[in-house]
XYZ file of C-alpha atoms in Angstrom:
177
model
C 86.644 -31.868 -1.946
C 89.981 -33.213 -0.794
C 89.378 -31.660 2.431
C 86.192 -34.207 2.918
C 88.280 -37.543 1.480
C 91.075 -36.670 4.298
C 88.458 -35.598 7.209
C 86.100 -39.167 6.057
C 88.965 -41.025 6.201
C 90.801 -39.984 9.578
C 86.887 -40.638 10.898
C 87.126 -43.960 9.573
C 90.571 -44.754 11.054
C 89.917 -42.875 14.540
C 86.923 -45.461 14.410
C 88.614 -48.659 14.469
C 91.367 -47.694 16.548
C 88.628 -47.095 19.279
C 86.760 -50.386 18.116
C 90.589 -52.286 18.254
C 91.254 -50.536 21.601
C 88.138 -52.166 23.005
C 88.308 -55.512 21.913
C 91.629 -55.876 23.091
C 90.847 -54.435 26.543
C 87.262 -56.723 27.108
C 89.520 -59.614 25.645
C 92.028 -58.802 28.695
C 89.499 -57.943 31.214
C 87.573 -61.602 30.374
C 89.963 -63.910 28.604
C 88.714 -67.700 27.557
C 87.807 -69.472 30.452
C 89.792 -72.751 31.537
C 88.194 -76.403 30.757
C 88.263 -78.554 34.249
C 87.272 -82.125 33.676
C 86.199 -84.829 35.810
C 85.189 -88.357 35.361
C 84.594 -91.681 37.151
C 88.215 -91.890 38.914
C 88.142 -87.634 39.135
C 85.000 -86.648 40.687
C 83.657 -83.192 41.211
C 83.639 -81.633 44.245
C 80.922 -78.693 44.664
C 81.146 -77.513 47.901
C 80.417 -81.255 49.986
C 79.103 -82.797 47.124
C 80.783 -85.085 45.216
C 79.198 -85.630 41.597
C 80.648 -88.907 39.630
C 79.609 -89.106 35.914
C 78.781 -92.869 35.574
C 77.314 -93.943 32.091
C 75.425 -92.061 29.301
C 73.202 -93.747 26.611
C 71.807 -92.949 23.320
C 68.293 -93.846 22.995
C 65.925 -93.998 19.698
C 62.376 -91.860 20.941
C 60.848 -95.962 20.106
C 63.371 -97.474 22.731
C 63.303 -94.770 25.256
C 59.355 -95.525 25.308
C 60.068 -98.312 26.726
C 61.556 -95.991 29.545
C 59.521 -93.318 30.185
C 56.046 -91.965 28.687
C 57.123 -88.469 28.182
C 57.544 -88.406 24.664
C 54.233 -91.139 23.327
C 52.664 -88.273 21.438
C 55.524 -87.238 19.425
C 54.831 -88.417 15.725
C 56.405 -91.151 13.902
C 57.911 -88.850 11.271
C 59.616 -86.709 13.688
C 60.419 -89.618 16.176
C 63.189 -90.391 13.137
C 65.153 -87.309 13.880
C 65.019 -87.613 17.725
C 67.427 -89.057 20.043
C 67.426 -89.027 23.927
C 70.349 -89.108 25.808
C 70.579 -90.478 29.146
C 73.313 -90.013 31.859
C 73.324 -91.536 35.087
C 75.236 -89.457 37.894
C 75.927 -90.358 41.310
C 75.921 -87.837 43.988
C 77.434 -88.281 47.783
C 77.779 -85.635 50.361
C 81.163 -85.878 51.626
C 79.870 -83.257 54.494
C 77.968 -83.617 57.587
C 75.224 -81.437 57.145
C 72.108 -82.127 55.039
C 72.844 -80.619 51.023
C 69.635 -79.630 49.147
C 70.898 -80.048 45.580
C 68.985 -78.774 42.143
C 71.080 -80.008 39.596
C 71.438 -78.003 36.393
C 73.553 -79.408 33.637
C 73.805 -78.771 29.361
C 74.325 -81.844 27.612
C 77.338 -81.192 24.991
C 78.125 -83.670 22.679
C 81.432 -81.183 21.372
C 82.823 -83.227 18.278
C 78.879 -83.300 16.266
C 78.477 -79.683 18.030
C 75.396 -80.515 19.465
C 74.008 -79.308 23.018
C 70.794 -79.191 25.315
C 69.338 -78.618 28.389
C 68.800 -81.934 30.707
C 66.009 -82.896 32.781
C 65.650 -85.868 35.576
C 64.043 -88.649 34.127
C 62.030 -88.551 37.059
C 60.698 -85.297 38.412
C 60.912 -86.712 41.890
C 64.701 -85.977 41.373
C 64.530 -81.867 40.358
C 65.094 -81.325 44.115
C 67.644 -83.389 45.661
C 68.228 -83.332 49.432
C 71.531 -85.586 50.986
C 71.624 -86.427 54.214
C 75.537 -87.002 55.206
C 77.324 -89.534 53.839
C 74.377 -90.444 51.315
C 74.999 -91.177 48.406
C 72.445 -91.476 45.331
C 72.354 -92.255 41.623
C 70.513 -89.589 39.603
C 69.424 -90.086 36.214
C 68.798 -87.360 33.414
C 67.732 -87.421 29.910
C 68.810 -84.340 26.859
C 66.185 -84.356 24.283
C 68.151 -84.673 20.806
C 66.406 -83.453 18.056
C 67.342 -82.035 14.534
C 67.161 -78.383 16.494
C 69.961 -79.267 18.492
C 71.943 -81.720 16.698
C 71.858 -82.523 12.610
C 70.288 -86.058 12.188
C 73.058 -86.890 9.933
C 75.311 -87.224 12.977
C 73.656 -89.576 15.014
C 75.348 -92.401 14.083
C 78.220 -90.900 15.496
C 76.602 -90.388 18.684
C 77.113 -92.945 20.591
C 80.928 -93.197 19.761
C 81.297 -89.719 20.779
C 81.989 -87.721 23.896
C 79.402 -86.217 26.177
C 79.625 -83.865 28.619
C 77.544 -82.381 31.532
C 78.740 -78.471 31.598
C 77.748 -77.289 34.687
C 79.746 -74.107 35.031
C 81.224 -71.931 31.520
C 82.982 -69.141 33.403
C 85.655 -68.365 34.450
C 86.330 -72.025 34.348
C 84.015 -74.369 32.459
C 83.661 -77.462 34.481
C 82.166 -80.466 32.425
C 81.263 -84.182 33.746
C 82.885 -86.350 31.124
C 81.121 -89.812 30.355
C-alpha cells in the first residue's frame, strides 16, 4: 500500500514539473507584448499611412438617432443600457502611390473594462482608397451595450479613456482619444 502512496505521488510531482516546465518556456517563447501609443501630436504610421485619432463621443441610442438610422428598431427598454461611441480618425497617405485601406479597430474603453468591434458610420467608408497626399476624416461608431460594458459604468464613460487597438501582438498599438 505504501508502495502506491509513493508511486501516486512522484506521478503527481513528475506532473507539474512538466506543466511548470511549459509555462515557463511558452511564457519565454511569447512574453507580454509592448503598448505603443499614439495620439493627435503622435500619429501612427502604417506603412504610408498616417492615422491621427481626433475626437471620440459618447452617444445615448435616442441622440445617436439623430445621427444615423441604424439602430430605430432597438426597443426603448434596451435603448437604456446602450451607448454608441463615436471616433473620428483622420487618415493621410504620406506616400506617392494610391493606399487601399480597410480599417479594422476594437474600441477599448480599459479603466470600465469594456471593448467592441467598430464599424464606419457610413458603409461608404469600409473600403478606403488614398490617392497621395490625401488626406480624409473617417468616422466609426462601437456599439455599447450591457454585453460589452456594465450599464453601471456609463457615467464614467465619457470621462474615461478610449482606445482604437489595432494591433495586440507582439506590440499592441492603440489610437488614444
Amino acid at each position: 500500500m505504501k508502495f502506491y502512496k509513493f508511486l501516486i505521488t512522484a506521478a503527481c510531482i513528475a506532473i507539474a514539473a512538466v506543466c511548470i516546465a511549459l509555462i515557463v518556456r511558452v511564457n519565454r517563447a511569447f512574453p507580454n507584448a509592448e503598448e505603443v501609443s499614439y495620439t493627435k501630436d503622435n500619429p501612427a504610421d502604417l506603412d504610408g499611412l498616417e492615422i491621427t485619432p481626433v475626437n471620440a463621443k459618447v452617444y445615448t441610442l435616442e441622440d445617436y438617432s439623430k445621427i444615423s438610422d441604424q439602430y430605430k428598431n432597438v426597443s426603448e427598454e434596451k435603448a437604456k443600457n446602450v451607448r454608441i461611441i463615436v471616433m473620428t480618425v483622420r487618415l493621410r497617405n504620406t506616400t506617392d502611390q494610391v493606399i487601399n485601406y480597410a480599417p479594422s479597430f476594437i474600441c477599448v474603453v480599459e479603466e470600465l473594462n469594456g471593448s467592441n468591434g467598430v464599424q464606419p458610420v457610413s458603409n461608404s467608408m469600409r473600403r478606403i482608397t488614398l490617392d497621395p497626399g490625401q488626406t480624409q476624416e473617417v468616422r466609426f461608431q462601437a456599439y455599447m451595450g450591457s454585453n460589452q460594458l456594465n450599464p453601471k459604468k456609463f457615467s464614467k464613460l465619457e470621462s474615461s479613456t478610449i482606445t482604437l487597438v489595432y494591433s495586440y501582438y507582439p506590440l499592441k498599438k492603440k489610437l488614444v482619444f
